[in-house]
Short mmCIF file of C-alpha atoms in Angstrom, two decimals:
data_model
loop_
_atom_site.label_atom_id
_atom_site.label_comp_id
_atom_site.label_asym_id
_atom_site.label_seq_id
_atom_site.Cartn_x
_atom_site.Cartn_y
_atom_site.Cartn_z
CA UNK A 1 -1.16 5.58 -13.18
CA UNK A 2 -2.44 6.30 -16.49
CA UNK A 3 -4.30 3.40 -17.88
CA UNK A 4 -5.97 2.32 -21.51
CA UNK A 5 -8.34 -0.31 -21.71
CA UNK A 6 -9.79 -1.48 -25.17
CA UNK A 7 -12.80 -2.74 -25.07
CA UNK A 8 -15.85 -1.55 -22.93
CA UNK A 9 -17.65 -4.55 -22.38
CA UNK A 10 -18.37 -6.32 -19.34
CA UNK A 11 -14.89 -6.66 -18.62
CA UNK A 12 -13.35 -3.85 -19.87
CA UNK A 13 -15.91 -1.35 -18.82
CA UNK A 14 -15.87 -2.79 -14.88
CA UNK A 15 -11.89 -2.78 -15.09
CA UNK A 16 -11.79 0.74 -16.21
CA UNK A 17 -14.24 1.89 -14.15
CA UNK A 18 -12.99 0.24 -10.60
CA UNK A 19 -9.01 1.21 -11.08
CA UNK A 20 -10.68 5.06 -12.15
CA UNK A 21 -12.42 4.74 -8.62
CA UNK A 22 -9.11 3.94 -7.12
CA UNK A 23 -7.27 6.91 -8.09
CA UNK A 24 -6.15 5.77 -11.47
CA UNK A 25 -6.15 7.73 -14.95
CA UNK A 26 -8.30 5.71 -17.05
CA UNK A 27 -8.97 6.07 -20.91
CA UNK A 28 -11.26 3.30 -22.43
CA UNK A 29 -11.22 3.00 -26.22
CA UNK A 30 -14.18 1.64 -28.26
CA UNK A 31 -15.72 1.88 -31.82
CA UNK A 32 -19.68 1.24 -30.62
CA UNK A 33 -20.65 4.52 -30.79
CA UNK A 34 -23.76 4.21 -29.12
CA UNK A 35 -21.54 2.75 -26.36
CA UNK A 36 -19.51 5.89 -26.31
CA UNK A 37 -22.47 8.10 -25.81
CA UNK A 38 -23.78 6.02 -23.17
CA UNK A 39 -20.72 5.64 -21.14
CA UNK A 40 -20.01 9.43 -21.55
CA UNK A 41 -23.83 10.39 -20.03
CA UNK A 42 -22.98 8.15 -17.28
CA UNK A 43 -25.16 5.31 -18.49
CA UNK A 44 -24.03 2.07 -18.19
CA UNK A 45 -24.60 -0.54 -21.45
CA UNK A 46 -24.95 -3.88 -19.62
CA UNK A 47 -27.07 -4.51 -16.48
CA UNK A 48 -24.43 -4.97 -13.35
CA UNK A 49 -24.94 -4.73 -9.71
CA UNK A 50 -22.82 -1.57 -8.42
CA UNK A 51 -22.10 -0.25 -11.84
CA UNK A 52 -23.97 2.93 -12.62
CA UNK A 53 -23.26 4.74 -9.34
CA UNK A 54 -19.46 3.68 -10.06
CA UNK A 55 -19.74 4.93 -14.05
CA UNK A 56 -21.28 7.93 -12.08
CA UNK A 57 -18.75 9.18 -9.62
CA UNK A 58 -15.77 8.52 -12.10
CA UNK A 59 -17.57 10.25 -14.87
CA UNK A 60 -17.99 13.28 -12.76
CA UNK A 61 -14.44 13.42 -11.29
CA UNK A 62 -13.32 12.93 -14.93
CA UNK A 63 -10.95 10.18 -13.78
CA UNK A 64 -12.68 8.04 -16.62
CA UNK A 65 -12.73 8.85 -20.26
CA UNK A 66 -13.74 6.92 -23.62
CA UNK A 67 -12.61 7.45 -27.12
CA UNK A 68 -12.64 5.67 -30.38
CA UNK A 69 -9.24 7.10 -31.11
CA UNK A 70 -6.55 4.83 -30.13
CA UNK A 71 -3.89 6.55 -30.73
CA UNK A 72 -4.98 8.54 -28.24
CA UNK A 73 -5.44 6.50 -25.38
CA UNK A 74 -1.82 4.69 -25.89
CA UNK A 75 0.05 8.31 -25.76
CA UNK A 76 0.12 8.53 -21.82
CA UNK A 77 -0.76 5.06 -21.00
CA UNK A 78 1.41 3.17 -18.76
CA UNK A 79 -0.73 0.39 -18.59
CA UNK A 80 -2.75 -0.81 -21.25
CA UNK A 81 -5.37 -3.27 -20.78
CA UNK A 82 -6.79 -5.25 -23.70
CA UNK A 83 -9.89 -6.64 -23.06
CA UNK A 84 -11.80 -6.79 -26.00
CA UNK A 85 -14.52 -9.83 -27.20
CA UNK A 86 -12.50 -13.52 -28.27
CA UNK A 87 -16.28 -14.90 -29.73
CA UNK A 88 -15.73 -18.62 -30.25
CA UNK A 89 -15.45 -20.16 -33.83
CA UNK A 90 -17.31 -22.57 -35.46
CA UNK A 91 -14.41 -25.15 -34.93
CA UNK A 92 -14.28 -24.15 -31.15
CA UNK A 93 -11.28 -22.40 -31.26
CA UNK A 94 -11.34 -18.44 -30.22
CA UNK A 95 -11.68 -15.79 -33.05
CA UNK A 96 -8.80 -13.08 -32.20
CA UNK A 97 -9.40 -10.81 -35.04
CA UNK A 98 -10.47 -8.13 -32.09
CA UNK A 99 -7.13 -9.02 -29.98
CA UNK A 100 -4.94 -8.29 -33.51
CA UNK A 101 -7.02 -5.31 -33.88
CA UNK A 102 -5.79 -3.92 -30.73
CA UNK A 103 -2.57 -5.12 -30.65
CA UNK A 104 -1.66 -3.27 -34.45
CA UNK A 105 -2.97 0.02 -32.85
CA UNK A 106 -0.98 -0.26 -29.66
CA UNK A 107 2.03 -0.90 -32.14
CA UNK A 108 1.00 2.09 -33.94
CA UNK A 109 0.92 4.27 -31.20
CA UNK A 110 3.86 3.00 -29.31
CA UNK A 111 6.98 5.31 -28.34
CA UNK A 112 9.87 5.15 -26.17
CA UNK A 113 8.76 8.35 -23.62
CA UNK A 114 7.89 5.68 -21.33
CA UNK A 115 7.85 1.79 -20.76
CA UNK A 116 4.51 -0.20 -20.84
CA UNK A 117 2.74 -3.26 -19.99
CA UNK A 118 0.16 -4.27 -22.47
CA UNK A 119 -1.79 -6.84 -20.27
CA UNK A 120 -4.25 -9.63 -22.13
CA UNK A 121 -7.34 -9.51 -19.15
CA UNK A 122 -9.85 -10.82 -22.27
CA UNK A 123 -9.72 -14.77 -22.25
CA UNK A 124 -7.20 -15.63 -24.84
CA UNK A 125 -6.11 -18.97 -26.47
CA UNK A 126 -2.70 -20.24 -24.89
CA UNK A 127 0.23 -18.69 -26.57
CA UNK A 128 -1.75 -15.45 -27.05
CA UNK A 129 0.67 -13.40 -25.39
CA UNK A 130 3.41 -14.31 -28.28
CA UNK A 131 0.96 -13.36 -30.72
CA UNK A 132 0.00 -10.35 -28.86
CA UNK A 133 3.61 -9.54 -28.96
CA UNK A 134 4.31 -9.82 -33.12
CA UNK A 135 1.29 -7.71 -33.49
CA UNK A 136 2.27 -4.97 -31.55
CA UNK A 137 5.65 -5.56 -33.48
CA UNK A 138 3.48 -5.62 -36.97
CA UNK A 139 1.45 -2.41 -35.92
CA UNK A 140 4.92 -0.46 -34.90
CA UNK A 141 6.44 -1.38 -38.25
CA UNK A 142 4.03 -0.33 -40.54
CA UNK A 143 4.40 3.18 -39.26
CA UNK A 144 8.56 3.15 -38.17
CA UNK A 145 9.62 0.71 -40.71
CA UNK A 146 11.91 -1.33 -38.33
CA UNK A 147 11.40 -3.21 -35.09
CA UNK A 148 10.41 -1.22 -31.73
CA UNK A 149 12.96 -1.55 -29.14
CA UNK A 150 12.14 -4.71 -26.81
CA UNK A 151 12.74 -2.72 -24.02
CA UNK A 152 10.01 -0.21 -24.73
CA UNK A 153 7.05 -2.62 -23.67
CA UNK A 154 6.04 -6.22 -22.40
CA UNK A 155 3.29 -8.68 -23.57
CA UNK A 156 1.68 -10.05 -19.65
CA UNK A 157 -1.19 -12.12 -19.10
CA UNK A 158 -3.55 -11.14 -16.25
CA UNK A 159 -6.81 -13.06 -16.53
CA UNK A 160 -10.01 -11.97 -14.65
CA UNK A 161 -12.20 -13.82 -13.04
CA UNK A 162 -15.36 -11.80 -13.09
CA UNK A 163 -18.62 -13.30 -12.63
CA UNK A 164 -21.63 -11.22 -14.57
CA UNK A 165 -23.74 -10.04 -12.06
CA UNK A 166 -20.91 -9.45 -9.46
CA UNK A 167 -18.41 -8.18 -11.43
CA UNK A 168 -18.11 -5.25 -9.53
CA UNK A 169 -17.67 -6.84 -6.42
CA UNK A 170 -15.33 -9.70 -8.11
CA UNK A 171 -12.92 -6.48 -9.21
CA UNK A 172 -12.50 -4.91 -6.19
CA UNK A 173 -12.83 -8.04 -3.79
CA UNK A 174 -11.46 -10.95 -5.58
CA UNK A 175 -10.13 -14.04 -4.43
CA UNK A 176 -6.83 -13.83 -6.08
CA UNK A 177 -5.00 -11.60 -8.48
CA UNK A 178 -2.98 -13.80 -10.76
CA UNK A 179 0.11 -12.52 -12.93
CA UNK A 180 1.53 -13.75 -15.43
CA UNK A 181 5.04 -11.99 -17.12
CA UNK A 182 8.50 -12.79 -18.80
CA UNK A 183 10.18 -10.12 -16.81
CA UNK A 184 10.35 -8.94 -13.53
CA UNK A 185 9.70 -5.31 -14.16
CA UNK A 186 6.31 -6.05 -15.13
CA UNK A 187 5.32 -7.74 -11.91
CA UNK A 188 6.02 -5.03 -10.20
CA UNK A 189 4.15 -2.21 -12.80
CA UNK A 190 1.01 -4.59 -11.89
CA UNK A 191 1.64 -5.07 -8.51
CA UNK A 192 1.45 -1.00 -7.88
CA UNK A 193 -1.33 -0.79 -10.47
CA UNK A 194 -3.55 -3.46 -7.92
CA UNK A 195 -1.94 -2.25 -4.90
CA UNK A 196 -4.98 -0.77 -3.17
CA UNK A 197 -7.15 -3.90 -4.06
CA UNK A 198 -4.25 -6.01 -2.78
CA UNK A 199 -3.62 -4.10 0.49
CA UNK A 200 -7.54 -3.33 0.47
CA UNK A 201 -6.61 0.58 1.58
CA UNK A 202 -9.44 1.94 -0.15
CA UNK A 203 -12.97 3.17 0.95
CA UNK A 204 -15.41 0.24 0.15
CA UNK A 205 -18.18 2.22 -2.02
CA UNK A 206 -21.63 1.93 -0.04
CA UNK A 207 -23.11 0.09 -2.71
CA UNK A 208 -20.75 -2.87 -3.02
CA UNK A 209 -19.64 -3.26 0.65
CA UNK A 210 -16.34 -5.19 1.41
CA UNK A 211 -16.33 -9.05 2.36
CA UNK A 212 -16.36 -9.38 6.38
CA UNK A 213 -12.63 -10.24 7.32
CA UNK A 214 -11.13 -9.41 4.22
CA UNK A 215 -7.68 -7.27 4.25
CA UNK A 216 -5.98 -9.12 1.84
CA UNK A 217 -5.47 -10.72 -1.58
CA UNK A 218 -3.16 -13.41 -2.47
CA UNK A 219 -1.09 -12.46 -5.40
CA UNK A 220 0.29 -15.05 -7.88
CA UNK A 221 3.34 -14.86 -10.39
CA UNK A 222 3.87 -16.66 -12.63
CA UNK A 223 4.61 -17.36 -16.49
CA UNK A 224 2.41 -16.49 -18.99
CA UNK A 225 1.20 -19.54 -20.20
CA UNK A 226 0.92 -20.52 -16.97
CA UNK A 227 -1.57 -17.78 -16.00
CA UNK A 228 -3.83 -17.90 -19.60
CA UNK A 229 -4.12 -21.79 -18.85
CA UNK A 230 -5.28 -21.19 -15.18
CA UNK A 231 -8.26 -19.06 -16.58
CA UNK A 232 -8.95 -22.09 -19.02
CA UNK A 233 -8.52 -24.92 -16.21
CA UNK A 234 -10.77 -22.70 -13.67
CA UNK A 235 -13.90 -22.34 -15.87
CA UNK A 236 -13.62 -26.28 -17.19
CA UNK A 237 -13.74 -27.64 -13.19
CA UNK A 238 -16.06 -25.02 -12.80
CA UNK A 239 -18.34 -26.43 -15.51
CA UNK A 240 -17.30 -29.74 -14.90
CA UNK A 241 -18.69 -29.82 -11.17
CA UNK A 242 -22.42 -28.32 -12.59
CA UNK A 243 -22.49 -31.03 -15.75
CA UNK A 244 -21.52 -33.32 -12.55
CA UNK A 245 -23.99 -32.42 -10.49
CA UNK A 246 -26.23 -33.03 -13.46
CA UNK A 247 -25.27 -36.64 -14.01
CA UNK A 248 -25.57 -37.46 -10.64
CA UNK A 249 -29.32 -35.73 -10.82
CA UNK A 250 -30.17 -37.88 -13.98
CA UNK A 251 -29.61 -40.84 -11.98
CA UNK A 252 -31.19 -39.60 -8.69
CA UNK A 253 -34.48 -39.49 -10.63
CA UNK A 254 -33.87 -43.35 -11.50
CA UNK A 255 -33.09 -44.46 -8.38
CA UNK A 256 -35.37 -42.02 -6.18
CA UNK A 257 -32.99 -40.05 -4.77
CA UNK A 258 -32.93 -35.86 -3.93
CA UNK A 259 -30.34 -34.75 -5.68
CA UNK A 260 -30.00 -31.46 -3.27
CA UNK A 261 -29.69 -33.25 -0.29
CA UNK A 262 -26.99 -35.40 -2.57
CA UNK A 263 -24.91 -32.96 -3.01
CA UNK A 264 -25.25 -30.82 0.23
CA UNK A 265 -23.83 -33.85 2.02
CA UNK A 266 -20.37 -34.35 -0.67
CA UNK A 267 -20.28 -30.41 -0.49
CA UNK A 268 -20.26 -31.35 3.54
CA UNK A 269 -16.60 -32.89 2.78
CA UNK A 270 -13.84 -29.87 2.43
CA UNK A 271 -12.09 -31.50 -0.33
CA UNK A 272 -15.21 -30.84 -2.58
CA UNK A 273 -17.02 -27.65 -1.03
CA UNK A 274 -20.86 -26.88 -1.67
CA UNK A 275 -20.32 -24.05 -4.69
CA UNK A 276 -20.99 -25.00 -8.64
CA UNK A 277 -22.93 -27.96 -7.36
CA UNK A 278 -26.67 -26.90 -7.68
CA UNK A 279 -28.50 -29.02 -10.55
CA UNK A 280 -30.42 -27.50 -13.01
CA UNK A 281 -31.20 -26.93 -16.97
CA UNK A 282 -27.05 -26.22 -16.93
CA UNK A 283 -24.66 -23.39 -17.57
CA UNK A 284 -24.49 -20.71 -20.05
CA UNK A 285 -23.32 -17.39 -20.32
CA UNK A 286 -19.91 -16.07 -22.35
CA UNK A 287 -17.30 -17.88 -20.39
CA UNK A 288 -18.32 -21.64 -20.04
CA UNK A 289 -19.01 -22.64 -23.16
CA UNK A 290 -16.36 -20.58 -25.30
CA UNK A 291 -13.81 -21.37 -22.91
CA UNK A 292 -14.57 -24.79 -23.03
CA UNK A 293 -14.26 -25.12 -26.70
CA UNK A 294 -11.10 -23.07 -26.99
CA UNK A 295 -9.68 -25.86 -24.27
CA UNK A 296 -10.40 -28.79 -26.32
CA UNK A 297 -9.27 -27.00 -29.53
CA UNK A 298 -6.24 -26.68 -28.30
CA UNK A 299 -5.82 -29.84 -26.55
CA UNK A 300 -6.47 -31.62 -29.86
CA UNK A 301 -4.26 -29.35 -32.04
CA UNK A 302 -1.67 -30.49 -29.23
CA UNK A 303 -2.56 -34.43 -30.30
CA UNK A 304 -4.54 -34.97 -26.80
CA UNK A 305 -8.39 -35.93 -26.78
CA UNK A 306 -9.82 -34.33 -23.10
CA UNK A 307 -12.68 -37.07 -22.90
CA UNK A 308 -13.87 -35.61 -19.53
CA UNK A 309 -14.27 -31.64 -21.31
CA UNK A 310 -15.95 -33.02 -23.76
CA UNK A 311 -18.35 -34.83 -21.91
CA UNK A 312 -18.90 -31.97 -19.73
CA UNK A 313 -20.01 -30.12 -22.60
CA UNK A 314 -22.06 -33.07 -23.99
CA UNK A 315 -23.51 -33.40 -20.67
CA UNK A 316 -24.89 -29.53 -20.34
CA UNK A 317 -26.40 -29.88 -24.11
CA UNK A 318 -28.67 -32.92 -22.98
CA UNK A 319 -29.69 -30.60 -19.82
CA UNK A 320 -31.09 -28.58 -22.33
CA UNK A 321 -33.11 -30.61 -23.90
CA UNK A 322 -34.44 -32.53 -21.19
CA UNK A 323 -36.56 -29.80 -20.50
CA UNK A 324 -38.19 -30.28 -24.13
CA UNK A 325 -38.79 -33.83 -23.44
CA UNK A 326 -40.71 -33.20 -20.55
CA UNK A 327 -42.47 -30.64 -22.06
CA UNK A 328 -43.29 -33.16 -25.06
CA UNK A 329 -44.30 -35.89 -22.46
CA UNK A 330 -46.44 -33.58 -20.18
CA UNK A 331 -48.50 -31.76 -23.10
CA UNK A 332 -48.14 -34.60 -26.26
CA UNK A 333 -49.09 -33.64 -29.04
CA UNK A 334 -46.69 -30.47 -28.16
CA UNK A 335 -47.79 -28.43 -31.76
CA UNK A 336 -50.18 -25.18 -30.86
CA UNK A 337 -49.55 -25.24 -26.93
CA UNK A 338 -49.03 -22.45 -25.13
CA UNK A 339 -45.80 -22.60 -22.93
CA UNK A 340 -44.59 -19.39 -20.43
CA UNK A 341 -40.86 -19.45 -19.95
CA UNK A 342 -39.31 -17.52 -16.91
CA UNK A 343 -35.93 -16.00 -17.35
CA UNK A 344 -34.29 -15.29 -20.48
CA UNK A 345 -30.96 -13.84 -19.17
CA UNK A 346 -28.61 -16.90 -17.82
CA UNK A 347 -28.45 -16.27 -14.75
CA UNK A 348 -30.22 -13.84 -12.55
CA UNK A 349 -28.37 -10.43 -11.67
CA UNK A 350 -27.60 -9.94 -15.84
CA UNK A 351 -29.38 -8.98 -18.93
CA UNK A 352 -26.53 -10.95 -20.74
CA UNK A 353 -28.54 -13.45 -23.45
CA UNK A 354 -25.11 -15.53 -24.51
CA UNK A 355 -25.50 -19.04 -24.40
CA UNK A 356 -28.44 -18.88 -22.15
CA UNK A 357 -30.25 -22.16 -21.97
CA UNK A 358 -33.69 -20.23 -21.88
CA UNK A 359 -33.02 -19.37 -25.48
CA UNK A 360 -31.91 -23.16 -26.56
CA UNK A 361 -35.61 -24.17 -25.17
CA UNK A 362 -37.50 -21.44 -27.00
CA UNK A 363 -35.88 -22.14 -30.55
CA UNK A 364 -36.67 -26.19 -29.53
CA UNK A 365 -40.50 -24.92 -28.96
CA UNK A 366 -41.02 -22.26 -31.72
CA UNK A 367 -39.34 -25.02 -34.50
CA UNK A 368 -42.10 -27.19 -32.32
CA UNK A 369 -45.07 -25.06 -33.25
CA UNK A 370 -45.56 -24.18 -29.60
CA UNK A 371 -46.87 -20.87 -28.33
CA UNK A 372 -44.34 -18.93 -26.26
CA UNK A 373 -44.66 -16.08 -23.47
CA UNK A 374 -41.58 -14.73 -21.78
CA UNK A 375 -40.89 -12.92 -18.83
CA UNK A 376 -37.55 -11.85 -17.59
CA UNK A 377 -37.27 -8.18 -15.46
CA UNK A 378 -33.98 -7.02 -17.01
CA UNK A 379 -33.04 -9.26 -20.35
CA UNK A 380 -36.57 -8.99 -22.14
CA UNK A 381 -35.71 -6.06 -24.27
CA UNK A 382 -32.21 -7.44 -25.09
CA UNK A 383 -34.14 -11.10 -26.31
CA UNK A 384 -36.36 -8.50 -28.07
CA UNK A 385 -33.85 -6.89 -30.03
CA UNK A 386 -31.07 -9.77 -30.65
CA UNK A 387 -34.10 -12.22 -31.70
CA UNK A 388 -37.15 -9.77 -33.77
CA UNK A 389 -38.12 -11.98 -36.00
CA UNK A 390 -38.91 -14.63 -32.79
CA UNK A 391 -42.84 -14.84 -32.59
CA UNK A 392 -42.83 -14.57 -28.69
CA UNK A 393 -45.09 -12.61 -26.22
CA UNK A 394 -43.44 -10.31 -23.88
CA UNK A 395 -45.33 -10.13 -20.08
CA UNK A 396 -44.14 -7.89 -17.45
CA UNK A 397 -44.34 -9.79 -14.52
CA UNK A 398 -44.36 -13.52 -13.79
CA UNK A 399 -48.39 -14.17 -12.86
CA UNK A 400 -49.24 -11.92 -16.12
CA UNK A 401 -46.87 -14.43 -18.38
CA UNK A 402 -48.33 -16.99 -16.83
CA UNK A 403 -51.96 -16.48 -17.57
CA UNK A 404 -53.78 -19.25 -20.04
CA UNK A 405 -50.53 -21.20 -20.02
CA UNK A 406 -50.47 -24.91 -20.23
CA UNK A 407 -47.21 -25.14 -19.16
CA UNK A 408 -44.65 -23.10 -17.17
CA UNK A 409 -40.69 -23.71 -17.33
CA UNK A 410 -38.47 -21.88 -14.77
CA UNK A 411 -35.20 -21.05 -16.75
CA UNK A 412 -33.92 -18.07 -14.27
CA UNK A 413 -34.45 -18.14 -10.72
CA UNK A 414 -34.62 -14.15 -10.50
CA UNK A 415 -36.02 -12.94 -6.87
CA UNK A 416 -39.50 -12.40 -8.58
CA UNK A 417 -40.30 -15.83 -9.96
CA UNK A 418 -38.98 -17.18 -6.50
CA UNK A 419 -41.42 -15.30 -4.24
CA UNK A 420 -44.71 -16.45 -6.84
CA UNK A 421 -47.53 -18.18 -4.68
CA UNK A 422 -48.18 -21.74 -6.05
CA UNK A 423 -51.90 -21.63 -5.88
CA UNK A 424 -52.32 -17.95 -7.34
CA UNK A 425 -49.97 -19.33 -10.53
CA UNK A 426 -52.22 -22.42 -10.73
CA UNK A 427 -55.53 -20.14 -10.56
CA UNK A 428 -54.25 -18.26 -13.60
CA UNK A 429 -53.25 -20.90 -16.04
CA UNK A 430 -55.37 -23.08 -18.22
CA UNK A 431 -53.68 -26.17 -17.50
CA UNK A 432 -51.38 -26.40 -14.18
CA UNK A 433 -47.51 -27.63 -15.39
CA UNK A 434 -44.82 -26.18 -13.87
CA UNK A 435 -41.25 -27.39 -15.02
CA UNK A 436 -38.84 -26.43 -12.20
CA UNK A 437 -35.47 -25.97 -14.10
CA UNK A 438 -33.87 -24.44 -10.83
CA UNK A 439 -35.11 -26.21 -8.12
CA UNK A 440 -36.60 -23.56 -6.85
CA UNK A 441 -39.78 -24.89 -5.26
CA UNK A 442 -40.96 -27.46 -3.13
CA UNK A 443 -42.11 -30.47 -4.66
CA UNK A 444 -44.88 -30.98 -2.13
CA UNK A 445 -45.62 -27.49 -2.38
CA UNK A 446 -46.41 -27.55 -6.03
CA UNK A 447 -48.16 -30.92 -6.08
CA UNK A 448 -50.47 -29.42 -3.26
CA UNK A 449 -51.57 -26.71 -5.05
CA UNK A 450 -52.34 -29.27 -8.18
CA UNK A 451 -49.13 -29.21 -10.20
CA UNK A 452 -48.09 -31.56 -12.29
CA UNK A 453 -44.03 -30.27 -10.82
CA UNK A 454 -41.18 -31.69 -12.72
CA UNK A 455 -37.71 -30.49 -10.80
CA UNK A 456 -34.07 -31.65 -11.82
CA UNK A 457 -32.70 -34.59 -9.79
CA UNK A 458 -35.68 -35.05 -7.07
#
């Protein structure tokens, strides 16, 4: 099929690229120029496992092309994907001013040579797919003058599910495809667009190997505010069950409890399963948090107060700062230390920066007076250049960000921090504090080699 796909950002860009791999036509459209250039050489602008060969091998089979022209990209497309940023608001609700901008130029260029499905895949507000629909209504009329006919095109909802630092994988292998239309003929445009990902017919690329057992996905239709509140409801439990596992940690420290062996043994029981149960400093990244908010915005425009969202967002904040307190306690008076943090990006596998908890500490310590070092092996130039005017040193590996600390705080538990030896670390720092955000390390370990270890929940 030919496909358009607005937006080439992590979602956009993995979307295109993955149904271009598949035998698909695929025209992104984007105004970053820099972007552009990038993604024409080839290069990939975010850090994601499996990407560049992909960007690669489509690039030179020309079965993926970008353009800031959409007009363009709507001519031939039979599927058009908008996937585009929804940045959350100050009031929590999600700002759609890139969704209207896409939906006026699909209007624009819309004709009646074809039918199409213009599919919301960015995470959209409930209802979106109404608005989506006047817009594309709006941007037709400007040019025509009257109404497009209704049988031209459909508004459907088809949330991903992509986690950063799998996406790849997540696209081509995920666990299940959900639809969401108002008419039947849409279903089945989808259905054929996903069809070798469904029937998993294709060649698994070498680097991002399929799943053992897998030869199928489960498919679900459904309405479409049906499928844009599944997206909503899956990130909340999924946030919910880490700001869980974080309450029950707080207390584990009270009581004397290990909060891993906690929750290994309710993971034990199928009803609750082991995953999005590891305590820590929290969650971050672009989906939690924003998705979150948008939930309980809605919720309360609807006259309903969701007391356990909000606490699960309450609950993450504290996280946060519970690793300033310790800091404070450990090193008092806190003003002119010198602190190494390790891992900007929020989670390992990404050089993505949003919401990161890493970056919530540092602003705590620099508005502190502390002394910061950073070390993170794909997100330190991205920290460098969304935060200049931040007075922090830069070290290229762990041991060489640790050196003359007083403190260290484990933020990201990338490969490289994992595999440091406890004694070297202590050898090379002025004053031996290691706050494990991740749980990475033994306890016994670290106070063996002289640390004054602080972990989550143990």
């Amino acid at each position: 099929m030919n496909v358009a796909v607005f937006g080439a950002g992590y979602v956009g860009l993995v979307t295109g690229a993955v149904l271009a791999d598949l035998g698909h036509q695929v025209m992104l459209v984007e105004v970053d120029q820099d972007k552009i250039a990038q993604i024409r050489d080839g290069i990939p602008p975010i850090y994601e496992a499996g990407l560049a060969p992909l960007l690669r091998r489509v690039r030179d089979r020309a079965a993926l092309e970008i353009t800031d022209q959409p007009l363009v990209a709507v001519a031939e497309a039979e599927v058009v994907f908008i996937a585009v940023g929804t940045p959350p608001l100050p009031n929590g609700d999600a700002d759609l001013r890139y969704v209207k901008a896409a939906a006026l130029a699909i209007g624009r260029g819309l004709d009646g040579h074809h039918r199409r499905v213009i599919v919301n895949k960015a995470t959209v507000p409930i209802g979106s797919a109404n608005l989506v629909e006047v817009w594309i209504a709006d941007g037709y009329r400007e040019v025509h003058g009257e109404e497009p006919p209704a049988a031209w095109y459909t508004v459907a909802s088809n949330p991903e599910f992509l986690r950063e630092g799998s996406a790849v994988a997540d696209t081509l292998y995920p666990d299940r495809i959900v639809l969401g239309a108002d008419v039947p003929w849409a279903f089945t445009v989808l259905r054929e667009l996903y069809r070798p990902i469904i029937e998993q017919s294709f060649e698994a690329p070498l680097e991002t190997p399929r799943p053992r057992g897998l030869t199928q996905v489960p498919v679900m239709e459904t309405g479409r505010v049906s499928a844009e509140m599944i997206k909503y409801a899956a990130n909340a439990f999924l946030a919910t069950k880490i700001s869980f596992a974080n309450e029950i940690a707080n207390i584990c420290e009270r009581v004397g409890a290990d909060v891993g062996e906690v929750m290994y043994g309710i993971g034990l029981d199928s009803r609750i399963g082991t995953r999005f149960l590891q305590a820590g400093v929290g969650w971050g990244g672009s989906c939690f948090g924003k998705d979150l908010s948008a939930l309980v915005f809605t919720s309360r425009e609807y006259g309903y107060v969701p007391e356990i969202l909000e606490a699960t967002a309450a609950v993450n904040a504290r996280q946060r700062q519970r690793v300033v307190s310790l800091l404070q306690e450990e090193l008092k008076p806190i003003h002119g230390r010198r602190v190494t943090i390790w891992g900007l990006a929020f989670k390992p596998g990404t050089d993505d920066l949003r919401d990161a908890p890493a970056l919530t500490v540092i602003e705590a310590l620099l508005r502190l007076g502390v002394r910061v070092t950073a070390y993170d092996p794909v997100a330190a130039e991205n920290c460098r250049r969304q935060h200049p005017d931040w007075p922090l040193t830069y070290a290229p590996d762990p041991l060489a960000a640790a050196e003359g600390a007083e403190a260290v705080v484990l933020m990201t538990e990338w490969p490289q921090v994992r595999e440091v030896d406890l004694e070297r670390l202590a050898a090379v720092m002025r004053r031996p504090v290691l706050i494990d955000g991740r749980n990475v390390f033994d306890p016994a370990a670290a106070r063996r080699a002289g640390f004054a270890y602080h972990s989550i929940g143990r």
